[in-house]
């Protein structure tokens, strides 16, 4: 791969990049930039909003800047789930990439935190077409890290760095909102002249961002298009010739779909390479949707159509072959199931979204900021409202056949993660399902007069279902357990009177945009606290 002339404007996907010299003066102000972006403290936000290369104001703007200079429409039309995309020569991002994560940051973490071999890191090395696991026991010390990388030439995989780096928290929270799906991350550090993993493919969509040094990536034709499961280690003789052979430099981004066979190594000329992988869309397919919806469709069809209730033919279980008559009956029944899709869709999507809300990252809030209740000024009325955290809520109108249930208290909740693989380009974004626990509190689920909603987990509602709806949210989710825990979790939520349902639906649909209260169709006076801390308000006289 030819050397890039850093002092000249380079062109990637037809967009001219600024030369690195234009950013040297900015690097002197990087501490301010990073603080403002959310890595440390509560810096001045003006600089970050204006010049931080990843735009953090919304999920849409973040993703657009994340894959720049490729447009969002081009990405989803031409690359998503189809073919790899390389975005190189992103000089501005390259200048700050190591502030997202670096070898120095990991060394500092080993001094301040208990970084555990069992849950936080995975150490491996690929030699002579075999992968070796070099994991230790207990806490990984700074001396262990240096010994593994320098003497043993091992690759160190650090799980879910967003637990420690606020800027990664902000980026990934926006990515989860954009994809409406869990997003995980791993950081990989590989010494020069070394490779950590064998060739393989994965079951996740992967975005690889180079942070330090260089990494050579070789991609190969997929053995199965969009596989459900990841592969075992593959031999060099099984994978053929590479379709892509590229070297990533700081700021470069490589995307490829699940199923693409790949391997990566650090060139001898580099002291070490650091990159981060963002992975998503594990088990988020039509098959997964249907697997959850089919039983609902069958239940509905069983009640409404006698054909589904008729008994099996005699000797049906003894016959080794399916008769043409029975085959026609089965096909006819499957066809009739299509009439039940609409009735099952809402509950199926609701189940999947509640799992997402329960396990996603919470919205970013600066740790130095104090959350204050937004009181309505005396003599003022609400003029506009907007949803404070778009993408972090789920409205549920309970089925009349179900008991209203409560969720575990925020301080008792943990994230559910089923770690099944430790690959250089992706990690498990497992499905989450759990039973809901009943709370012993018998105080009822009516909406609170002051806040407009009762926090679930502090009241066990057995009120009339037709009088209330629920808004589940991720505001109290534990960022430090994101994609790490193995215990069950449920989303926390508020209960509101049904008369506010239409208004909240409007707020959700507006995606964080201000709405005049007149558009919310609320009967009576609009109270600034009627949706609690889920909304923001503007006031006027």
Coordinates of C-alpha atoms in Angstrom, one line a residue:
X1 CA 0.0 0.0 0.0
X2 CA 1.6 3.3 -1.0
X3 CA 2.6 5.9 1.6
X4 CA 0.2 8.7 2.0
X5 CA 1.5 12.3 1.8
X6 CA 0.1 13.7 5.0
X7 CA 0.9 17.3 4.2
X8 CA -1.3 17.3 1.1
X9 CA -5.1 17.1 1.0
X10 CA -6.0 13.5 0.2
X11 CA -9.2 12.3 -1.4
X12 CA -11.3 9.4 -0.2
X13 CA -14.7 8.6 -1.8
X14 CA -14.4 11.9 -3.7
X15 CA -14.1 14.1 -0.6
X16 CA -11.0 16.1 0.0
X17 CA -9.4 15.9 3.5
X18 CA -7.6 18.7 5.1
X19 CA -3.8 18.3 5.5
X20 CA -2.5 17.3 8.9
X21 CA -0.6 20.6 9.3
X22 CA -4.0 22.3 9.7
X23 CA -4.7 20.3 12.8
X24 CA -1.3 20.7 14.6
X25 CA -2.5 23.8 16.4
X26 CA -5.6 22.0 17.4
X27 CA -3.7 19.3 19.1
X28 CA -2.4 21.8 21.7
X29 CA -6.0 22.2 22.7
X30 CA -6.9 18.5 22.7
X31 CA -7.4 18.3 26.4
X32 CA -10.1 20.9 26.2
X33 CA -11.6 19.1 23.2
X34 CA -11.6 15.7 25.0
X35 CA -13.0 17.1 28.2
X36 CA -15.8 18.8 26.3
X37 CA -16.5 15.6 24.4
X38 CA -17.0 13.7 27.7
X39 CA -13.7 11.9 28.4
X40 CA -12.8 13.8 31.5
X41 CA -14.6 16.4 33.5
X42 CA -17.0 19.0 32.3
X43 CA -15.1 21.1 29.8
X44 CA -16.3 23.9 27.5
X45 CA -18.7 22.3 25.1
X46 CA -18.5 25.0 22.3
X47 CA -15.1 23.7 21.1
X48 CA -16.1 20.1 21.1
X49 CA -19.4 20.7 19.3
X50 CA -17.6 22.8 16.6
X51 CA -14.4 20.8 16.0
X52 CA -14.5 17.3 17.5
X53 CA -14.6 15.1 14.4
X54 CA -17.4 12.8 15.8
X55 CA -20.5 15.0 16.1
X56 CA -22.1 14.1 19.4
X57 CA -25.3 16.2 19.3
X58 CA -27.5 13.3 18.0
X59 CA -27.4 9.7 16.8
X60 CA -27.9 10.8 13.2
X61 CA -25.1 13.3 13.2
X62 CA -22.8 10.9 15.1
X63 CA -23.2 8.2 12.6
X64 CA -22.8 10.5 9.6
X65 CA -19.5 11.8 11.0
X66 CA -18.5 8.3 12.0
X67 CA -18.6 7.0 8.4
X68 CA -17.6 10.2 6.8
X69 CA -16.8 10.9 3.9
X70 CA -19.2 8.1 2.8
X71 CA -22.8 9.3 3.0
X72 CA -25.3 7.4 5.2
X73 CA -27.6 6.6 2.2
X74 CA -24.6 5.3 0.2
X75 CA -23.5 3.1 3.1
X76 CA -26.9 1.4 3.7
X77 CA -27.7 1.2 0.0
X78 CA -24.4 -0.2 -1.2
X79 CA -22.4 -1.7 1.7
X80 CA -24.5 -2.7 4.7
X81 CA -24.8 -6.5 4.8
X82 CA -23.3 -6.6 1.3
X83 CA -19.6 -5.9 1.0
X84 CA -16.6 -4.3 2.9
X85 CA -16.0 -0.6 3.0
X86 CA -12.6 1.1 3.7
X87 CA -12.5 4.7 4.7
X88 CA -8.9 5.9 4.7
X89 CA -6.9 9.2 4.9
X90 CA -9.2 10.5 7.6
X91 CA -6.6 12.8 9.0
X92 CA -8.7 14.8 11.4
X93 CA -9.9 11.7 13.1
X94 CA -6.5 10.2 13.0
X95 CA -5.1 13.2 15.0
X96 CA -7.4 12.4 18.0
X97 CA -7.9 8.6 17.6
X98 CA -5.5 7.6 20.4
X99 CA -7.5 9.7 22.9
X100 CA -10.4 7.3 22.5
X101 CA -8.3 4.5 23.7
X102 CA -4.6 3.7 23.7
X103 CA -1.9 1.5 25.3
X104 CA -1.2 4.2 27.8
X105 CA -4.8 4.4 28.8
X106 CA -4.9 0.7 29.4
X107 CA -1.7 0.9 31.5
X108 CA -3.3 3.6 33.6
X109 CA -6.4 1.5 34.1
X110 CA -4.4 -1.4 35.4
X111 CA -3.0 0.9 38.1
X112 CA -6.4 2.3 39.1
X113 CA -8.8 -0.6 38.6
X114 CA -8.8 -4.4 39.1
X115 CA -8.5 -5.5 35.5
X116 CA -9.4 -9.2 35.7
X117 CA -8.2 -12.0 33.4
X118 CA -11.5 -13.8 33.7
X119 CA -13.9 -11.0 32.7
X120 CA -12.0 -8.0 31.3
X121 CA -9.3 -9.3 29.0
X122 CA -8.4 -12.2 26.7
X123 CA -4.8 -12.8 25.7
X124 CA -3.9 -14.9 22.6
X125 CA -1.2 -15.4 20.0
X126 CA -1.4 -17.0 16.5
X127 CA 1.7 -19.0 15.5
X128 CA 2.3 -21.8 13.0
X129 CA -1.4 -21.8 12.1
X130 CA -2.5 -22.3 15.7
X131 CA -4.0 -19.9 18.2
X132 CA -2.7 -20.1 21.8
X133 CA -4.5 -18.8 24.8
X134 CA -2.2 -17.0 27.2
X135 CA -4.7 -15.9 29.8
X136 CA -3.6 -15.8 33.4
X137 CA -5.6 -15.9 36.7
X138 CA -6.8 -13.2 38.9
X139 CA -5.9 -9.5 38.4
X140 CA -3.8 -8.4 35.5
X141 CA -1.0 -6.1 36.6
X142 CA 0.9 -3.5 34.6
X143 CA 4.0 -5.8 34.6
X144 CA 1.9 -8.6 33.2
X145 CA 0.6 -6.4 30.4
X146 CA 4.2 -5.3 29.4
X147 CA 5.6 -8.8 29.6
X148 CA 2.8 -10.3 27.5
X149 CA 3.2 -7.7 24.7
X150 CA 7.0 -7.3 24.7
X151 CA 8.3 -10.8 25.5
X152 CA 5.5 -13.0 24.4
X153 CA 4.3 -10.9 21.4
X154 CA 0.7 -11.6 22.5
X155 CA -2.5 -9.8 21.5
X156 CA -4.5 -8.3 24.3
X157 CA -8.2 -8.0 23.9
X158 CA -9.9 -5.6 26.3
X159 CA -13.6 -6.0 26.7
X160 CA -16.2 -3.2 26.6
X161 CA -13.9 -0.1 27.1
X162 CA -17.0 2.1 27.2
X163 CA -17.2 1.2 30.9
X164 CA -14.2 3.4 31.5
X165 CA -14.0 5.9 28.7
X166 CA -16.8 8.4 28.6
X167 CA -16.2 9.4 25.0
X168 CA -16.8 5.8 24.0
X169 CA -19.9 5.7 26.1
X170 CA -21.2 8.7 24.1
X171 CA -20.3 7.3 20.7
X172 CA -21.8 3.9 21.4
X173 CA -24.9 5.2 23.0
X174 CA -25.6 7.1 19.8
X175 CA -24.7 4.0 17.7
X176 CA -27.2 1.9 19.7
X177 CA -29.9 4.6 19.1
X178 CA -29.1 4.6 15.4
X179 CA -29.2 0.9 14.9
X180 CA -32.0 0.3 17.5
X181 CA -29.8 -2.6 18.5
X182 CA -27.1 -3.4 21.1
X183 CA -23.6 -2.4 20.2
X184 CA -20.5 -3.9 21.9
X185 CA -16.8 -3.0 21.7
X186 CA -13.4 -4.6 22.1
X187 CA -10.0 -2.9 22.0
X188 CA -7.1 -5.0 20.6
X189 CA -3.4 -4.3 21.1
X190 CA -0.9 -6.4 19.0
X191 CA 2.9 -6.0 19.0
X192 CA 4.8 -5.5 15.8
X193 CA 5.3 -8.6 13.7
X194 CA 2.6 -10.5 15.5
X195 CA -0.9 -11.9 15.0
X196 CA -3.4 -12.7 17.7
X197 CA -6.2 -14.7 16.1
X198 CA -6.6 -17.4 13.4
X199 CA -8.7 -16.7 10.2
X200 CA -12.4 -16.8 11.0
X201 CA -15.8 -15.2 10.4
X202 CA -18.3 -13.7 12.8
X203 CA -22.0 -13.3 13.4
X204 CA -22.0 -9.5 13.8
X205 CA -21.7 -6.4 11.6
X206 CA -18.2 -4.9 12.3
X207 CA -16.8 -1.4 12.3
X208 CA -13.0 -1.3 12.9
X209 CA -11.4 2.0 13.9
X210 CA -7.6 2.2 14.0
X211 CA -6.3 4.1 17.0
X212 CA -2.6 3.6 17.2
X213 CA 0.1 2.2 14.8
X214 CA -0.9 0.1 11.8
X215 CA -2.7 -3.1 11.2
X216 CA -2.8 -5.3 8.1
X217 CA -6.2 -6.8 7.3
X218 CA -6.9 -9.5 4.8
X219 CA -10.5 -10.3 3.9
X220 CA -11.7 -13.4 2.1
X221 CA -14.9 -14.5 0.4
X222 CA -17.6 -15.5 2.9
X223 CA -18.3 -19.3 3.3
X224 CA -21.9 -18.5 4.1
X225 CA -23.7 -15.3 3.4
X226 CA -24.8 -13.5 6.7
X227 CA -24.4 -16.6 9.0
X228 CA -26.2 -16.9 12.2
X229 CA -23.2 -18.3 14.1
X230 CA -19.5 -17.5 14.1
X231 CA -17.0 -19.9 12.8
X232 CA -14.3 -22.0 14.5
X233 CA -10.7 -21.1 13.7
X234 CA -10.1 -21.7 10.0
X235 CA -6.9 -23.0 8.3
X236 CA -5.0 -21.0 5.7
X237 CA -5.7 -23.7 3.1
X238 CA -9.5 -23.4 3.6
X239 CA -9.9 -19.6 2.9
X240 CA -8.3 -19.1 -0.5
X241 CA -6.9 -15.8 -1.7
X242 CA -7.8 -12.5 -0.1
X243 CA -10.4 -10.2 -1.8
X244 CA -9.0 -7.3 0.2
X245 CA -5.5 -6.6 1.6
X246 CA -5.3 -3.3 3.4
X247 CA -3.3 -1.5 6.0
X248 CA -5.2 0.6 8.5
X249 CA -3.6 3.8 9.9
X250 CA -5.0 5.9 12.8
X251 CA -8.4 7.3 11.9
X252 CA -9.1 4.7 9.2
X253 CA -12.4 2.8 9.4
X254 CA -13.0 -0.7 8.0
X255 CA -16.5 -2.1 7.8
X256 CA -17.4 -5.6 6.8
X257 CA -20.6 -7.7 7.1
X258 CA -21.0 -10.8 9.2
X259 CA -19.7 -13.9 7.4
X260 CA -16.6 -12.3 5.8
X261 CA -13.5 -14.4 6.6
X262 CA -10.6 -12.3 7.8
X263 CA -7.3 -12.2 9.7
X264 CA -5.2 -9.3 10.9
X265 CA -1.5 -8.7 11.9
X266 CA 0.7 -5.9 12.9
X267 CA 3.6 -5.1 10.5
X268 CA 7.2 -5.6 11.8
X269 CA 7.8 -1.9 11.3
X270 CA 5.3 -0.9 14.0
X271 CA 6.0 -1.0 17.7
X272 CA 2.3 -2.0 18.3
X273 CA -1.2 -1.6 16.9
X274 CA -4.3 -0.5 18.8
X275 CA -7.7 -0.7 17.2
X276 CA -11.3 -0.8 18.5
X277 CA -14.1 -2.8 17.1
X278 CA -17.7 -1.8 17.3
X279 CA -20.1 -4.7 16.6
X280 CA -23.9 -5.0 16.3
X281 CA -26.8 -6.8 14.8
X282 CA -26.2 -10.2 16.4
X283 CA -29.3 -12.3 16.2
X284 CA -31.3 -9.3 14.9
X285 CA -32.8 -11.0 11.7
X286 CA -36.1 -11.8 10.2
X287 CA -35.7 -15.4 11.5
X288 CA -35.2 -14.1 15.1
X289 CA -38.3 -11.9 14.7
X290 CA -40.3 -14.8 13.4
X291 CA -39.1 -17.2 16.0
X292 CA -40.6 -14.9 18.7
X293 CA -43.7 -14.2 16.7
X294 CA -44.7 -17.7 15.4
X295 CA -46.0 -18.9 18.7
X296 CA -48.2 -15.9 19.0
X297 CA -49.5 -16.4 15.5
X298 CA -50.2 -20.1 16.2
X299 CA -52.0 -19.2 19.5
X300 CA -54.2 -16.7 17.7
X301 CA -54.9 -19.1 14.8
X302 CA -55.7 -22.0 17.2
X303 CA -58.4 -19.9 18.8
X304 CA -59.9 -18.5 15.6
X305 CA -59.6 -21.3 13.0
X306 CA -60.8 -24.8 13.5
X307 CA -58.4 -26.2 10.9
X308 CA -55.5 -25.7 13.4
X309 CA -57.5 -27.7 16.0
X310 CA -58.2 -30.8 13.9
X311 CA -56.3 -33.9 15.0
X312 CA -53.4 -35.4 13.1
X313 CA -54.2 -38.3 10.7
X314 CA -54.0 -41.8 12.1
X315 CA -50.6 -43.4 11.7
X316 CA -49.1 -39.9 11.0
X317 CA -46.3 -40.5 13.5
X318 CA -45.6 -43.9 12.2
X319 CA -45.2 -43.0 8.5
X320 CA -41.6 -42.3 7.5
X321 CA -42.7 -40.3 4.4
X322 CA -45.0 -37.3 4.2
X323 CA -47.9 -37.9 1.9
X324 CA -48.8 -35.4 -0.8
X325 CA -52.2 -34.9 0.9
X326 CA -50.6 -34.1 4.3
X327 CA -48.0 -31.9 2.7
X328 CA -50.8 -29.9 1.1
X329 CA -52.6 -29.6 4.5
X330 CA -49.4 -28.3 6.2
X331 CA -48.7 -25.8 3.4
X332 CA -52.3 -24.6 3.7
X333 CA -52.0 -24.1 7.4
X334 CA -48.7 -22.2 7.1
X335 CA -50.4 -20.0 4.5
X336 CA -53.2 -19.2 6.9
X337 CA -50.7 -18.2 9.5
X338 CA -50.0 -15.1 7.4
X339 CA -53.4 -13.7 8.4
X340 CA -52.2 -13.6 12.0
X341 CA -49.1 -11.5 11.4
X342 CA -50.7 -8.1 12.2
X343 CA -52.1 -9.3 15.5
X344 CA -48.7 -10.8 16.6
X345 CA -46.5 -8.0 15.3
X346 CA -47.0 -5.4 18.0
X347 CA -46.3 -7.8 20.9
X348 CA -43.3 -9.4 19.2
X349 CA -41.7 -6.1 18.4
X350 CA -42.5 -4.9 22.0
X351 CA -40.8 -7.9 23.5
X352 CA -37.6 -7.4 21.4
X353 CA -37.6 -3.6 22.1
X354 CA -38.0 -4.2 25.9
X355 CA -35.0 -6.5 25.9
X356 CA -33.0 -3.8 24.1
X357 CA -34.1 -1.0 26.4
X358 CA -33.3 -3.2 29.5
X359 CA -29.7 -3.8 28.3
X360 CA -28.6 -0.8 26.2
X361 CA -26.3 1.9 27.5
X362 CA -28.0 4.7 29.5
X363 CA -28.1 8.1 28.0
X364 CA -24.9 10.1 28.6
X365 CA -25.0 12.5 31.5
X366 CA -21.8 14.2 32.8
X367 CA -20.9 12.7 36.1
X368 CA -20.1 16.2 37.4
X369 CA -23.6 17.5 36.6
X370 CA -26.3 17.3 39.2
X371 CA -29.7 16.1 38.0
X372 CA -32.2 18.7 39.1
X373 CA -36.0 18.5 38.9
X374 CA -37.2 21.0 36.3
X375 CA -39.8 23.0 38.2
X376 CA -42.4 25.1 36.4
X377 CA -41.8 28.8 37.2
X378 CA -44.6 30.4 39.0
X379 CA -46.8 32.4 36.6
X380 CA -45.5 30.6 33.6
X381 CA -47.1 27.8 31.5
X382 CA -45.6 25.1 29.3
X383 CA -45.3 26.2 25.6
X384 CA -43.2 23.3 24.2
X385 CA -42.1 19.8 25.1
X386 CA -39.6 17.3 23.8
X387 CA -38.4 13.9 24.7
X388 CA -35.2 14.3 26.6
X389 CA -33.6 11.0 25.6
X390 CA -34.8 9.8 22.2
X391 CA -34.4 6.1 21.7
X392 CA -34.4 5.3 25.4
X393 CA -38.1 4.7 25.9
X394 CA -40.7 2.0 25.1
X395 CA -44.4 2.6 25.5
X396 CA -46.4 -0.5 26.6
X397 CA -50.2 -0.7 26.8
X398 CA -50.8 -3.8 28.8
X399 CA -53.0 -6.6 27.4
X400 CA -56.1 -6.9 29.4
X401 CA -55.3 -10.6 30.0
X402 CA -52.0 -9.8 31.7
X403 CA -51.3 -8.6 35.2
X404 CA -49.6 -5.2 35.5
X405 CA -46.1 -6.0 36.7
X406 CA -43.3 -4.1 38.2
X407 CA -39.6 -4.1 37.4
X408 CA -36.6 -4.5 39.6
X409 CA -35.3 -1.4 41.3
X410 CA -32.5 0.4 39.4
X411 CA -29.9 -0.4 42.0
X412 CA -30.7 -4.1 41.8
X413 CA -30.6 -4.4 38.1
X414 CA -27.7 -5.7 36.1
X415 CA -27.0 -6.3 32.4
X416 CA -27.4 -9.7 30.9
X417 CA -24.5 -10.7 28.5
X418 CA -23.8 -14.2 27.2
X419 CA -20.2 -13.9 26.1
X420 CA -19.6 -16.7 23.6
X421 CA -16.6 -15.5 21.7
X422 CA -13.6 -13.3 22.0
X423 CA -12.9 -12.3 18.4
X424 CA -10.7 -9.4 17.2
X425 CA -13.5 -7.9 15.1
X426 CA -16.6 -8.5 17.2
X427 CA -18.2 -9.9 20.4
X428 CA -21.4 -11.4 21.4
X429 CA -24.4 -9.1 21.4
X430 CA -26.6 -11.9 22.9
X431 CA -30.3 -12.0 23.1
X432 CA -31.7 -11.2 26.5
X433 CA -34.8 -12.6 28.0
X434 CA -35.8 -12.9 31.7
X435 CA -38.7 -13.5 34.0
X436 CA -40.2 -10.4 35.6
X437 CA -40.2 -10.3 39.4
X438 CA -43.1 -9.1 41.4
X439 CA -42.6 -6.5 44.0
X440 CA -44.2 -6.9 47.4
X441 CA -45.2 -3.3 47.7
X442 CA -49.0 -3.0 47.5
X443 CA -49.4 0.7 47.1
X444 CA -51.0 0.6 43.6
X445 CA -49.9 1.7 40.2
X446 CA -51.9 5.0 39.8
X447 CA -50.0 7.9 38.3
X448 CA -48.5 10.3 40.8
X449 CA -50.2 13.7 41.0
X450 CA -47.0 15.6 41.1
X451 CA -44.8 13.7 38.7
X452 CA -47.5 12.3 36.4
X453 CA -46.0 8.8 36.8
X454 CA -45.1 6.3 39.4
X455 CA -41.6 4.7 39.3
X456 CA -42.0 1.0 38.9
X457 CA -40.1 -1.1 41.4
X458 CA -41.6 1.1 44.1
X459 CA -45.2 0.3 43.5
X460 CA -47.0 -2.9 42.6
X461 CA -49.9 -1.8 40.4
X462 CA -53.1 -3.8 40.2
X463 CA -55.2 -0.9 38.8
X464 CA -57.5 -1.2 35.8
X465 CA -55.5 -1.9 32.8
X466 CA -57.6 0.3 30.5
X467 CA -56.8 3.4 32.7
X468 CA -53.0 3.3 32.4
X469 CA -50.0 2.8 30.1
X470 CA -46.4 2.3 30.9
X471 CA -43.2 3.9 29.6
X472 CA -40.1 1.7 30.1
X473 CA -36.7 3.4 29.9
X474 CA -33.0 2.9 30.2
X475 CA -32.2 6.0 32.2
X476 CA -31.0 4.0 35.2
X477 CA -29.1 1.3 33.3
X478 CA -25.7 0.5 34.6
X479 CA -23.1 1.6 32.1
X480 CA -20.3 -0.2 34.0
X481 CA -22.1 -3.5 33.4
X482 CA -22.9 -2.9 29.7
X483 CA -22.4 -6.1 27.8
X484 CA -20.6 -7.7 30.8
X485 CA -23.1 -9.3 33.2
X486 CA -24.8 -12.7 33.2
X487 CA -27.8 -12.1 35.5
X488 CA -31.3 -11.4 34.2
X489 CA -32.4 -7.8 33.9
X490 CA -35.7 -6.0 33.2
X491 CA -36.3 -2.4 32.2
X492 CA -37.4 0.2 34.7
X493 CA -40.5 2.1 34.0
X494 CA -43.2 4.7 34.9
X495 CA -47.0 4.3 34.9
X496 CA -49.1 7.1 33.4
X497 CA -52.8 7.7 33.0
X498 CA -54.2 6.7 29.6
X499 CA -55.3 10.2 28.7
X500 CA -51.6 11.1 28.2
X501 CA -50.8 8.2 25.8
X502 CA -51.4 10.2 22.6
X503 CA -49.2 13.0 23.8
X504 CA -46.3 10.7 24.7
X505 CA -46.7 8.9 21.3
X506 CA -46.3 12.3 19.6
X507 CA -43.2 13.1 21.7
X508 CA -41.6 9.7 20.8
X509 CA -42.4 10.2 17.1
X510 CA -40.8 13.7 17.1
X511 CA -37.4 12.1 17.9
X512 CA -36.2 14.8 20.3
X513 CA -37.6 17.8 18.4
X514 CA -39.5 20.5 20.3
X515 CA -43.3 20.3 19.9
X516 CA -45.9 23.0 20.7
X517 CA -48.1 21.8 23.5
X518 CA -51.1 22.4 21.3
X519 CA -50.0 19.5 19.1
X520 CA -50.0 17.1 22.0
X521 CA -53.8 16.8 22.3
X522 CA -53.7 16.9 26.1
X523 CA -57.1 17.4 27.8
X524 CA -56.9 20.2 30.4
X525 CA -53.8 22.2 31.5
X526 CA -50.4 20.9 30.6
X527 CA -48.1 20.3 33.6
X528 CA -44.4 20.5 33.1
X529 CA -43.9 17.5 35.4
X530 CA -46.6 15.3 34.0
X531 CA -43.9 13.1 32.3
X532 CA -41.3 13.5 35.0
X533 CA -37.6 13.4 33.9
X534 CA -38.4 11.8 30.5
X535 CA -39.1 15.2 28.9
X536 CA -37.8 18.8 28.8
X537 CA -40.1 21.8 28.7
X538 CA -40.1 25.4 27.5
X539 CA -42.1 27.9 29.5
X540 CA -43.8 31.2 28.6
X541 CA -46.3 33.7 30.1

